[in-house]
Short mmCIF file of C-alpha atoms in Angstrom, two decimals:
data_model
loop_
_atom_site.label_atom_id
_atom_site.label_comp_id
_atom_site.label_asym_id
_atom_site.label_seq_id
_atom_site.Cartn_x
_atom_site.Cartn_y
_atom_site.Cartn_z
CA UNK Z 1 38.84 21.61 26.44
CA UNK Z 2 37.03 18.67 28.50
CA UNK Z 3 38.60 18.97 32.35
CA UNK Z 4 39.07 15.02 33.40
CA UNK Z 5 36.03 15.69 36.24
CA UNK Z 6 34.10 16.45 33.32
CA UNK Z 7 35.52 13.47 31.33
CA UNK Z 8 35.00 11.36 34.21
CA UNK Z 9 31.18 12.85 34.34
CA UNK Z 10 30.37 12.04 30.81
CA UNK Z 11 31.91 8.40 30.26
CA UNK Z 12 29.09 7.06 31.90
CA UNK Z 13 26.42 8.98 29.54
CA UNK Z 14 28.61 7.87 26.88
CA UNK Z 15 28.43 4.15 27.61
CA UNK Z 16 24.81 4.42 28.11
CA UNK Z 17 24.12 5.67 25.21
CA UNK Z 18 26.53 3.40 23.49
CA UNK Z 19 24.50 0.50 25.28
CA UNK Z 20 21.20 1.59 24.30
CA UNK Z 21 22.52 1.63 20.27
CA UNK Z 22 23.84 -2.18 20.71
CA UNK Z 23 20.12 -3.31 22.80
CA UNK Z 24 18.36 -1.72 19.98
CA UNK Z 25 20.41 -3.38 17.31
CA UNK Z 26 19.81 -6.84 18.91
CA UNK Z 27 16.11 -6.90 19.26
CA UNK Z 28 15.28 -7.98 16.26
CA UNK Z 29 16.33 -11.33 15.74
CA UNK Z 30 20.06 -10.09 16.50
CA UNK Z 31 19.27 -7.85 13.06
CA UNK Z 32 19.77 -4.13 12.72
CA UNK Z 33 16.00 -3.79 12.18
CA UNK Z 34 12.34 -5.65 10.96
CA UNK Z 35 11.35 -5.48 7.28
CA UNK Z 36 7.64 -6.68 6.83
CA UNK Z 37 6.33 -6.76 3.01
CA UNK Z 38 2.46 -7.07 3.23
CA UNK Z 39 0.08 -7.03 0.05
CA UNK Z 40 -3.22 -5.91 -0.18
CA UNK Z 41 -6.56 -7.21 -1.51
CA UNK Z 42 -5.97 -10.56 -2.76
CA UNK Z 43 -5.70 -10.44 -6.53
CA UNK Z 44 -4.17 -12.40 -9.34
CA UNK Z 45 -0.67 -10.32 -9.50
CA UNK Z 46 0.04 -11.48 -5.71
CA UNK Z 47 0.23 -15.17 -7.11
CA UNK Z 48 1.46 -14.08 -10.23
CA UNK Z 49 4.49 -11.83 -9.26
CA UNK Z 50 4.50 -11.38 -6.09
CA UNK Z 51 4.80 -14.93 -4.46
CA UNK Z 52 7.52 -16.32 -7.25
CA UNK Z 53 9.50 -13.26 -6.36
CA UNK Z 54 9.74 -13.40 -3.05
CA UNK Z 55 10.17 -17.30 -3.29
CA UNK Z 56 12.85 -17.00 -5.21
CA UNK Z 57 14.72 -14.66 -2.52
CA UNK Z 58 13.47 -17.06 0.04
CA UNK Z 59 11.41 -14.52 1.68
CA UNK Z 60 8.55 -14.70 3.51
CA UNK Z 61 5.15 -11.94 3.29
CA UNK Z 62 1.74 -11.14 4.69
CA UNK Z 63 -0.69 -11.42 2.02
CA UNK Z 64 -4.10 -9.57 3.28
CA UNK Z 65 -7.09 -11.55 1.48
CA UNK Z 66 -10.73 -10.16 1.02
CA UNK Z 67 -12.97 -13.34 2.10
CA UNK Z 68 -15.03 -12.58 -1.38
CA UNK Z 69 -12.57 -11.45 -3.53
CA UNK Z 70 -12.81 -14.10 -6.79
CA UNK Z 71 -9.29 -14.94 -6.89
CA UNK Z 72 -9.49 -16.98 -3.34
CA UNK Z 73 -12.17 -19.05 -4.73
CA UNK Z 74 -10.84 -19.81 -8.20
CA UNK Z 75 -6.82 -20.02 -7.26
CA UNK Z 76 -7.54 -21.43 -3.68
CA UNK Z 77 -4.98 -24.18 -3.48
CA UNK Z 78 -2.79 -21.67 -4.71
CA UNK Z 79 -3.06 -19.63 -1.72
CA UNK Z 80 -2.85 -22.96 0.15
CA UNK Z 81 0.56 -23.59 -1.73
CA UNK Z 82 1.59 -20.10 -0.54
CA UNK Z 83 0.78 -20.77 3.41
CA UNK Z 84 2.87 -23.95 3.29
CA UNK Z 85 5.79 -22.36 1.42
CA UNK Z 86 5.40 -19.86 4.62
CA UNK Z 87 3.67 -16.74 3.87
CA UNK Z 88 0.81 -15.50 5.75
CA UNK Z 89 -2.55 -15.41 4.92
CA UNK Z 90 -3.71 -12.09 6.73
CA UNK Z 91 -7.46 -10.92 7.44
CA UNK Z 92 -8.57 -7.74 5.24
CA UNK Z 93 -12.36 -8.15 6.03
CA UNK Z 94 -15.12 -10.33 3.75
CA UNK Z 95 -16.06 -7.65 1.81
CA UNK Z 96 -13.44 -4.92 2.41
CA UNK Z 97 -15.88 -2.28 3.66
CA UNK Z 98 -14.48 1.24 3.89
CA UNK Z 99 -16.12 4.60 5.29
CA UNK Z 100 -17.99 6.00 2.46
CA UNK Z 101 -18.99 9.08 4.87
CA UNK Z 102 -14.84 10.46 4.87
CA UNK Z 103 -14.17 12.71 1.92
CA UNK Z 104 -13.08 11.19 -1.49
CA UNK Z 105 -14.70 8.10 -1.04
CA UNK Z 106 -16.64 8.27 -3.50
CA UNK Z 107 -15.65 4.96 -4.51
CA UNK Z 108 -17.61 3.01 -1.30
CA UNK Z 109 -20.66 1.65 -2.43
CA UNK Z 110 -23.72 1.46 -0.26
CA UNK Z 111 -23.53 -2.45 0.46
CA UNK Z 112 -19.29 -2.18 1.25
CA UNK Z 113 -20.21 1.75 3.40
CA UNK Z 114 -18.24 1.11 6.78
CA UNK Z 115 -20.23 3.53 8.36
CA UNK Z 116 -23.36 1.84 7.76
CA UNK Z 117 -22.61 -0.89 9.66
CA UNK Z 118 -22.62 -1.58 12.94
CA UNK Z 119 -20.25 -2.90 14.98
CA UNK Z 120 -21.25 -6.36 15.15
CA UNK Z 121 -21.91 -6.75 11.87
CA UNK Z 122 -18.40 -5.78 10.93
CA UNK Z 123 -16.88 -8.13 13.81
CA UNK Z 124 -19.03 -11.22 12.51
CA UNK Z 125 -17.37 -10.41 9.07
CA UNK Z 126 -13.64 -10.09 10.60
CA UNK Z 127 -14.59 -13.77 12.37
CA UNK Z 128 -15.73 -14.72 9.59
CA UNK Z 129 -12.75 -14.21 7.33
CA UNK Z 130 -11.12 -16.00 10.08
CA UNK Z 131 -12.86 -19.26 9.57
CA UNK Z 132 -12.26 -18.92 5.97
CA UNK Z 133 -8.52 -18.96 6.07
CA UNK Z 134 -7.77 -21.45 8.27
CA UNK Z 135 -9.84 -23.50 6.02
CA UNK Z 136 -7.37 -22.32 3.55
CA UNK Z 137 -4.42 -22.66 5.73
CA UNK Z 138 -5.17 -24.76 8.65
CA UNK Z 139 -3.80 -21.82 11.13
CA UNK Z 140 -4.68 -20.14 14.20
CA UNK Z 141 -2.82 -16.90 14.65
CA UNK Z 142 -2.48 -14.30 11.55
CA UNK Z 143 -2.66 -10.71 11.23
CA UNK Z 144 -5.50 -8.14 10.31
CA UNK Z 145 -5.01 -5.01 7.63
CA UNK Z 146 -8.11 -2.34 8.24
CA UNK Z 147 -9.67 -1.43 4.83
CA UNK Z 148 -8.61 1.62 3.83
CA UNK Z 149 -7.34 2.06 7.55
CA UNK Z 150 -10.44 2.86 9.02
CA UNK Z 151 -10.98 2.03 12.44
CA UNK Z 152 -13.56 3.37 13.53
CA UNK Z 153 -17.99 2.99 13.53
CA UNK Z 154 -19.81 5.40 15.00
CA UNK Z 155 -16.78 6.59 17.44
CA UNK Z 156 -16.23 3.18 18.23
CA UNK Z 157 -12.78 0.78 17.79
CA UNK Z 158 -14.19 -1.96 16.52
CA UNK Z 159 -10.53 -3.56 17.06
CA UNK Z 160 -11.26 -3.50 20.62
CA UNK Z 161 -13.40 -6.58 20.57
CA UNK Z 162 -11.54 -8.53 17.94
CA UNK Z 163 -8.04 -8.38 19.65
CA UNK Z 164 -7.97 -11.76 20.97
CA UNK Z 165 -8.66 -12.99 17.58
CA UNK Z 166 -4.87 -11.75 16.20
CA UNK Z 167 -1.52 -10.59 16.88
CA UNK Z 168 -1.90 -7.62 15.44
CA UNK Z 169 -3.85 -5.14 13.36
CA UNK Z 170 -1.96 -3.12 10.73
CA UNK Z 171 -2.80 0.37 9.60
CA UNK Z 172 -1.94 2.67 7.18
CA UNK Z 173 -0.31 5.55 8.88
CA UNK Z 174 3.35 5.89 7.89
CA UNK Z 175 6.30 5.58 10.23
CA UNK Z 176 9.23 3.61 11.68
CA UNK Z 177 8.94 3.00 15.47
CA UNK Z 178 11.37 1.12 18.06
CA UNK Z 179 10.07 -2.51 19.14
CA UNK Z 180 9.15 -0.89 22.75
CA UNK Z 181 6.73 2.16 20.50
CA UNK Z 182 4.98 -0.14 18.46
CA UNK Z 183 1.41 0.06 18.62
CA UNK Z 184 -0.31 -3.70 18.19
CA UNK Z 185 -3.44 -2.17 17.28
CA UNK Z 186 -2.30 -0.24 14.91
CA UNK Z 187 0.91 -1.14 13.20
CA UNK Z 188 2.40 1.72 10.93
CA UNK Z 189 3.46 1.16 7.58
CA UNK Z 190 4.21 2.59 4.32
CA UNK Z 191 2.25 2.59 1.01
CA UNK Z 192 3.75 2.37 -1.93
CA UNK Z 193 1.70 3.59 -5.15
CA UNK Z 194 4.37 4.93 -7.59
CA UNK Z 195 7.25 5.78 -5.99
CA UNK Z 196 10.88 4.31 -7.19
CA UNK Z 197 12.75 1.98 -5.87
CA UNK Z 198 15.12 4.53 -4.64
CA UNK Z 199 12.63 5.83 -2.17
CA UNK Z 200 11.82 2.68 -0.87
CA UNK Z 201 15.37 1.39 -0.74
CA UNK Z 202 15.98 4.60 1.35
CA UNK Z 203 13.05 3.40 3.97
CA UNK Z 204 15.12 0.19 4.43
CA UNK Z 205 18.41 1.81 5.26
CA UNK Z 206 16.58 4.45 7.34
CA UNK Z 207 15.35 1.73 9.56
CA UNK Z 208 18.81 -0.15 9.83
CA UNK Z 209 20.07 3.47 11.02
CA UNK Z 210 17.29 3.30 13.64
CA UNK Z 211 17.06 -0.03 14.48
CA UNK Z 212 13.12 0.20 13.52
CA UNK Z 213 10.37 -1.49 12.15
CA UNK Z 214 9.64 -0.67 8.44
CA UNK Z 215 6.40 -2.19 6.82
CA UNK Z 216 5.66 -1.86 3.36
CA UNK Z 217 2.07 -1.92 1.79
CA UNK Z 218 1.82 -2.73 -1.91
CA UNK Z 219 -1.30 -3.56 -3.67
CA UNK Z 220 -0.57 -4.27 -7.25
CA UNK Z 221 3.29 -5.09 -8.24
CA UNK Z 222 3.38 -4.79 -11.84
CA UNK Z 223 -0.32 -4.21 -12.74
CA UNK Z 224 -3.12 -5.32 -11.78
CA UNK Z 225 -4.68 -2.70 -9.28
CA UNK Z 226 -5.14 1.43 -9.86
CA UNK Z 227 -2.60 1.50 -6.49
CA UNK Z 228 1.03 -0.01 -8.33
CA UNK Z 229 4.52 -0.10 -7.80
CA UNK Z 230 6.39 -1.22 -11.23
CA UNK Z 231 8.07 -5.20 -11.03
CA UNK Z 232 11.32 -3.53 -11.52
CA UNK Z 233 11.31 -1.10 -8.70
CA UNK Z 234 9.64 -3.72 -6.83
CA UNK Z 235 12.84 -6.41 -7.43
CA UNK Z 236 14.99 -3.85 -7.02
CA UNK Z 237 14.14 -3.44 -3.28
CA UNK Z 238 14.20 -7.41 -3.10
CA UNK Z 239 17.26 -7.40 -4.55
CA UNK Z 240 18.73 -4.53 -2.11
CA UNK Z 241 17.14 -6.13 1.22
CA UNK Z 242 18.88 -9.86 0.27
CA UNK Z 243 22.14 -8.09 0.03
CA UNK Z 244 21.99 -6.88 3.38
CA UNK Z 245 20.00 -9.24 5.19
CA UNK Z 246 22.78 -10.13 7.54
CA UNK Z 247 21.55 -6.81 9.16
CA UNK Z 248 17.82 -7.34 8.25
CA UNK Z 249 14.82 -10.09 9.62
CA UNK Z 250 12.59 -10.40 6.60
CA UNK Z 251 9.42 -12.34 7.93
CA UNK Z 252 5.89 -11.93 7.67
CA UNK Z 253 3.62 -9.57 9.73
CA UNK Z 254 2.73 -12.49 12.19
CA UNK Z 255 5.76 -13.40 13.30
CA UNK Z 256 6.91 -9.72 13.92
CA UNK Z 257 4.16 -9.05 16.14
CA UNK Z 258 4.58 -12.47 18.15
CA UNK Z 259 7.96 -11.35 18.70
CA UNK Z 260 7.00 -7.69 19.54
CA UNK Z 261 4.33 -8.47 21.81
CA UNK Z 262 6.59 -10.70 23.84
CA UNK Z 263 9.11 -8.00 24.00
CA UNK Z 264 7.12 -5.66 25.13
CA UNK Z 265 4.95 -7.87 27.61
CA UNK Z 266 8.77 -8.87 29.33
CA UNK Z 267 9.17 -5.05 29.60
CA UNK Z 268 6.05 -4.28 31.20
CA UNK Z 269 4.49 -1.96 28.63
#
Protein backbone atom coordinates (compact mmCIF):
# COMPACT_ATOMS: atom_id res chain seq x y z
CA UNK A 1 0.00 0.00 0.00
CA UNK A 2 0.58 3.88 -0.86
CA UNK A 3 2.24 5.49 2.61
CA UNK A 4 0.38 9.15 2.85
CA UNK A 5 4.16 10.84 2.09
CA UNK A 6 3.86 8.98 -0.96
CA UNK A 7 0.17 9.95 -1.46
CA UNK A 8 1.01 13.37 -0.67
CA UNK A 9 4.04 13.02 -3.43
CA UNK A 10 1.86 11.86 -6.19
CA UNK A 11 -1.39 14.15 -5.92
CA UNK A 12 0.39 16.73 -7.54
CA UNK A 13 1.50 14.40 -10.66
CA UNK A 14 -1.95 13.35 -10.57
CA UNK A 15 -3.53 16.77 -10.99
CA UNK A 16 -1.08 17.57 -13.60
CA UNK A 17 -1.77 15.08 -15.54
CA UNK A 18 -5.43 15.44 -14.96
CA UNK A 19 -4.88 19.18 -16.14
CA UNK A 20 -3.05 18.44 -19.16
CA UNK A 21 -6.22 15.87 -20.33
CA UNK A 22 -8.84 18.90 -19.71
CA UNK A 23 -6.16 21.74 -21.77
CA UNK A 24 -6.02 19.24 -24.48
CA UNK A 25 -9.72 18.65 -24.60
CA UNK A 26 -10.38 22.44 -24.83
CA UNK A 27 -8.18 23.44 -27.65
CA UNK A 28 -10.17 22.79 -30.19
CA UNK A 29 -12.98 24.96 -30.24
CA UNK A 30 -13.85 23.63 -26.57
CA UNK A 31 -14.24 20.06 -28.71
CA UNK A 32 -12.60 16.79 -27.81
CA UNK A 33 -10.67 16.98 -31.11
CA UNK A 34 -10.47 18.54 -35.09
CA UNK A 35 -12.09 16.53 -37.91
CA UNK A 36 -11.01 18.00 -41.39
CA UNK A 37 -12.68 16.18 -44.58
CA UNK A 38 -10.59 17.34 -47.65
CA UNK A 39 -11.21 16.01 -51.35
CA UNK A 40 -8.90 15.66 -53.94
CA UNK A 41 -8.62 16.63 -57.63
CA UNK A 42 -11.62 18.50 -58.46
CA UNK A 43 -14.00 16.22 -60.31
CA UNK A 44 -17.68 15.89 -61.00
CA UNK A 45 -18.51 13.42 -57.87
CA UNK A 46 -17.25 16.34 -55.40
CA UNK A 47 -20.31 18.47 -56.70
CA UNK A 48 -22.27 15.59 -57.24
CA UNK A 49 -22.06 13.71 -53.84
CA UNK A 50 -19.87 15.13 -51.98
CA UNK A 51 -21.06 18.83 -51.48
CA UNK A 52 -25.05 17.82 -51.08
CA UNK A 53 -23.84 15.46 -48.42
CA UNK A 54 -22.04 17.39 -46.41
CA UNK A 55 -24.64 20.29 -46.91
CA UNK A 56 -27.12 18.42 -45.75
CA UNK A 57 -25.16 17.68 -42.31
CA UNK A 58 -24.27 21.30 -42.34
CA UNK A 59 -20.69 20.60 -42.63
CA UNK A 60 -18.11 22.36 -43.97
CA UNK A 61 -14.81 20.73 -46.34
CA UNK A 62 -11.62 21.57 -48.17
CA UNK A 63 -12.08 20.79 -51.69
CA UNK A 64 -8.38 20.72 -53.41
CA UNK A 65 -8.98 21.90 -57.20
CA UNK A 66 -6.47 21.27 -60.14
CA UNK A 67 -6.39 24.89 -61.95
CA UNK A 68 -6.96 22.74 -65.41
CA UNK A 69 -8.98 20.13 -64.41
CA UNK A 70 -12.36 20.46 -66.90
CA UNK A 71 -14.82 20.35 -64.25
CA UNK A 72 -13.70 24.02 -62.82
CA UNK A 73 -14.27 25.45 -66.14
CA UNK A 74 -17.55 23.83 -67.14
CA UNK A 75 -19.29 23.71 -63.39
CA UNK A 76 -17.52 27.00 -62.24
CA UNK A 77 -20.37 28.79 -60.56
CA UNK A 78 -20.89 25.64 -59.01
CA UNK A 79 -17.75 25.74 -57.19
CA UNK A 80 -18.62 29.42 -56.60
CA UNK A 81 -22.00 28.17 -54.99
CA UNK A 82 -19.85 25.84 -52.85
CA UNK A 83 -17.37 28.76 -51.44
CA UNK A 84 -20.40 30.81 -50.40
CA UNK A 85 -22.24 27.89 -48.77
CA UNK A 86 -18.65 27.77 -46.85
CA UNK A 87 -16.38 25.20 -48.10
CA UNK A 88 -12.95 25.85 -49.14
CA UNK A 89 -11.57 26.00 -52.31
CA UNK A 90 -7.93 24.60 -51.63
CA UNK A 91 -4.77 24.83 -54.07
CA UNK A 92 -3.69 21.27 -55.61
CA UNK A 93 -1.37 22.82 -58.31
CA UNK A 94 -2.48 23.85 -62.22
CA UNK A 95 -1.63 20.80 -63.57
CA UNK A 96 -1.15 18.41 -60.61
CA UNK A 97 2.46 17.50 -61.41
CA UNK A 98 3.84 14.53 -59.50
CA UNK A 99 7.51 12.96 -59.43
CA UNK A 100 7.61 10.63 -62.27
CA UNK A 101 11.39 9.73 -61.17
CA UNK A 102 9.90 7.77 -57.55
CA UNK A 103 9.01 4.17 -58.24
CA UNK A 104 5.46 3.24 -59.53
CA UNK A 105 4.86 6.30 -61.16
CA UNK A 106 4.52 5.18 -64.06
CA UNK A 107 1.47 7.07 -64.43
CA UNK A 108 3.39 10.83 -64.60
CA UNK A 109 3.60 11.91 -67.95
CA UNK A 110 6.50 13.91 -69.26
CA UNK A 111 4.61 17.40 -69.42
CA UNK A 112 2.92 16.76 -65.49
CA UNK A 113 6.97 15.02 -64.33
CA UNK A 114 7.59 17.03 -60.96
CA UNK A 115 11.04 16.38 -61.25
CA UNK A 116 11.42 18.04 -64.44
CA UNK A 117 10.62 21.14 -63.28
CA UNK A 118 12.23 23.55 -61.59
CA UNK A 119 11.44 25.27 -58.77
CA UNK A 120 10.11 28.34 -60.13
CA UNK A 121 8.24 26.94 -62.55
CA UNK A 122 6.30 24.92 -60.05
CA UNK A 123 5.88 28.11 -57.65
CA UNK A 124 4.51 30.29 -60.69
CA UNK A 125 1.95 27.37 -61.10
CA UNK A 126 1.03 27.20 -57.17
CA UNK A 127 0.53 31.35 -57.63
CA UNK A 128 -1.09 30.77 -60.27
CA UNK A 129 -3.81 28.48 -59.02
CA UNK A 130 -4.04 31.13 -56.50
CA UNK A 131 -5.26 33.81 -58.79
CA UNK A 132 -7.60 31.39 -60.25
CA UNK A 133 -9.61 30.71 -57.17
CA UNK A 134 -10.10 33.79 -55.79
CA UNK A 135 -11.51 34.59 -59.10
CA UNK A 136 -13.70 31.75 -58.25
CA UNK A 137 -14.18 32.64 -54.71
CA UNK A 138 -13.17 36.12 -54.08
CA UNK A 139 -10.74 34.88 -51.05
CA UNK A 140 -7.42 35.45 -49.75
CA UNK A 141 -6.32 32.73 -47.39
CA UNK A 142 -6.92 28.83 -48.37
CA UNK A 143 -4.96 25.81 -48.03
CA UNK A 144 -2.50 23.82 -50.37
CA UNK A 145 -2.63 19.70 -50.88
CA UNK A 146 0.97 18.54 -52.57
CA UNK A 147 0.26 16.21 -55.57
CA UNK A 148 0.81 12.99 -54.70
CA UNK A 149 2.63 14.47 -51.52
CA UNK A 150 5.69 15.29 -53.07
CA UNK A 151 7.60 17.99 -51.76
CA UNK A 152 10.45 18.06 -53.01
CA UNK A 153 12.66 19.28 -56.66
CA UNK A 154 15.93 18.55 -56.88
CA UNK A 155 16.45 18.34 -52.85
CA UNK A 156 14.68 21.41 -52.59
CA UNK A 157 11.15 22.38 -50.47
CA UNK A 158 9.58 24.14 -52.83
CA UNK A 159 6.99 24.98 -49.85
CA UNK A 160 9.61 27.09 -48.46
CA UNK A 161 8.99 29.96 -50.79
CA UNK A 162 5.26 29.66 -51.10
CA UNK A 163 4.47 29.79 -47.28
CA UNK A 164 3.31 33.23 -47.12
CA UNK A 165 0.91 32.44 -49.79
CA UNK A 166 -1.30 29.90 -47.25
CA UNK A 167 -2.07 28.66 -43.95
CA UNK A 168 -1.05 25.55 -44.51
CA UNK A 169 0.16 22.79 -46.79
CA UNK A 170 -1.33 19.31 -46.35
CA UNK A 171 0.43 16.05 -47.02
CA UNK A 172 -0.21 12.67 -47.24
CA UNK A 173 1.58 10.99 -44.44
CA UNK A 174 -0.84 9.41 -41.96
CA UNK A 175 -1.20 10.37 -38.33
CA UNK A 176 -3.05 12.16 -35.51
CA UNK A 177 -0.92 14.85 -33.75
CA UNK A 178 -1.73 17.31 -30.69
CA UNK A 179 -2.44 21.10 -31.81
CA UNK A 180 1.20 22.02 -30.24
CA UNK A 181 2.89 18.80 -32.90
CA UNK A 182 1.29 19.85 -35.88
CA UNK A 183 3.46 20.52 -38.64
CA UNK A 184 2.00 23.64 -40.97
CA UNK A 185 4.03 22.54 -43.73
CA UNK A 186 3.06 19.43 -43.76
CA UNK A 187 -0.26 18.52 -42.28
CA UNK A 188 -0.84 14.66 -41.81
CA UNK A 189 -3.79 13.00 -42.92
CA UNK A 190 -5.37 9.87 -43.86
CA UNK A 191 -6.32 8.40 -47.29
CA UNK A 192 -9.07 6.61 -47.75
CA UNK A 193 -9.22 4.25 -50.98
CA UNK A 194 -11.41 1.25 -49.92
CA UNK A 195 -11.53 0.89 -46.54
CA UNK A 196 -15.10 0.65 -44.53
CA UNK A 197 -16.65 2.87 -42.72
CA UNK A 198 -15.73 1.03 -39.64
CA UNK A 199 -12.12 1.89 -40.04
CA UNK A 200 -12.67 5.31 -40.56
CA UNK A 201 -15.28 5.69 -37.85
CA UNK A 202 -12.50 4.17 -35.60
CA UNK A 203 -9.98 7.21 -36.74
CA UNK A 204 -12.66 9.61 -35.40
CA UNK A 205 -13.03 8.12 -31.97
CA UNK A 206 -9.25 7.54 -31.81
CA UNK A 207 -8.78 11.23 -32.07
CA UNK A 208 -11.57 12.17 -29.46
CA UNK A 209 -9.47 9.69 -27.12
CA UNK A 210 -6.45 11.87 -27.94
CA UNK A 211 -7.70 15.05 -28.28
CA UNK A 212 -6.01 15.13 -31.96
CA UNK A 213 -6.29 16.27 -35.26
CA UNK A 214 -7.70 13.69 -37.76
CA UNK A 215 -7.78 14.65 -41.58
CA UNK A 216 -9.30 12.59 -44.03
CA UNK A 217 -8.32 12.49 -47.83
CA UNK A 218 -10.91 11.11 -50.24
CA UNK A 219 -10.75 11.42 -53.89
CA UNK A 220 -13.74 9.82 -55.43
CA UNK A 221 -16.93 9.14 -53.00
CA UNK A 222 -19.01 6.85 -54.87
CA UNK A 223 -17.20 6.63 -58.27
CA UNK A 224 -15.71 8.63 -60.21
CA UNK A 225 -11.83 8.26 -59.60
CA UNK A 226 -9.58 4.73 -59.54
CA UNK A 227 -8.87 6.05 -55.59
CA UNK A 228 -12.85 5.48 -53.94
CA UNK A 229 -14.49 5.13 -50.84
CA UNK A 230 -18.25 3.71 -51.43
CA UNK A 231 -21.32 6.67 -50.70
CA UNK A 232 -22.45 4.39 -48.02
CA UNK A 233 -19.34 4.04 -46.02
CA UNK A 234 -18.77 7.53 -46.81
CA UNK A 235 -22.43 8.69 -45.05
CA UNK A 236 -21.90 6.43 -42.61
CA UNK A 237 -18.91 8.38 -41.14
CA UNK A 238 -21.10 11.65 -41.72
CA UNK A 239 -23.66 10.20 -40.04
CA UNK A 240 -21.34 8.97 -36.97
CA UNK A 241 -19.34 12.46 -36.70
CA UNK A 242 -23.00 14.55 -36.50
CA UNK A 243 -23.93 12.33 -33.67
CA UNK A 244 -21.10 13.28 -31.71
CA UNK A 245 -20.25 16.60 -32.75
CA UNK A 246 -20.84 18.06 -29.35
CA UNK A 247 -17.29 16.56 -28.84
CA UNK A 248 -16.10 17.24 -32.46
CA UNK A 249 -15.19 20.83 -34.64
CA UNK A 250 -15.99 19.84 -38.18
CA UNK A 251 -14.54 22.79 -40.37
CA UNK A 252 -12.53 23.03 -43.30
CA UNK A 253 -8.68 22.77 -43.56
CA UNK A 254 -8.35 26.67 -43.45
CA UNK A 255 -9.85 27.41 -40.55
CA UNK A 256 -8.01 24.58 -38.59
CA UNK A 257 -4.76 25.85 -39.46
CA UNK A 258 -5.71 29.64 -38.64
CA UNK A 259 -6.59 28.35 -35.38
CA UNK A 260 -3.46 26.09 -35.03
CA UNK A 261 -1.05 28.54 -36.07
CA UNK A 262 -2.33 31.01 -33.52
CA UNK A 263 -2.07 28.42 -30.89
CA UNK A 264 1.05 27.59 -31.44
CA UNK A 265 2.50 31.21 -32.24
CA UNK A 266 0.88 32.19 -28.37
CA UNK A 267 3.01 29.20 -27.18
CA UNK A 268 6.13 30.13 -28.68
CA UNK A 269 6.74 27.14 -30.95
Amino acid sequence: MMNIKSYLLFIPLLLAGTNSRLQNAQVWNNKQCAVVLTYDDAIDVDLDNVVPALDSMKFKGTFYIIGSSPVVSKRLNEWRGAAKEGHELGNHSMFHPCDGSLPGRSFVGPDNDLSKYTVSRAVSEIRETNTLLKAIDGKDTRTFAYPCGDRQISNVFFYDQLRKDFACARGVSPGLQTIDKVDLDNVDCYAINGQSAEYMIDLVKKAMETHTLLVFLFHGVGGGHNLNVGLKEHSQLLHFIKQNEKDIWVAPMVDVAEHISKYQAAKGK
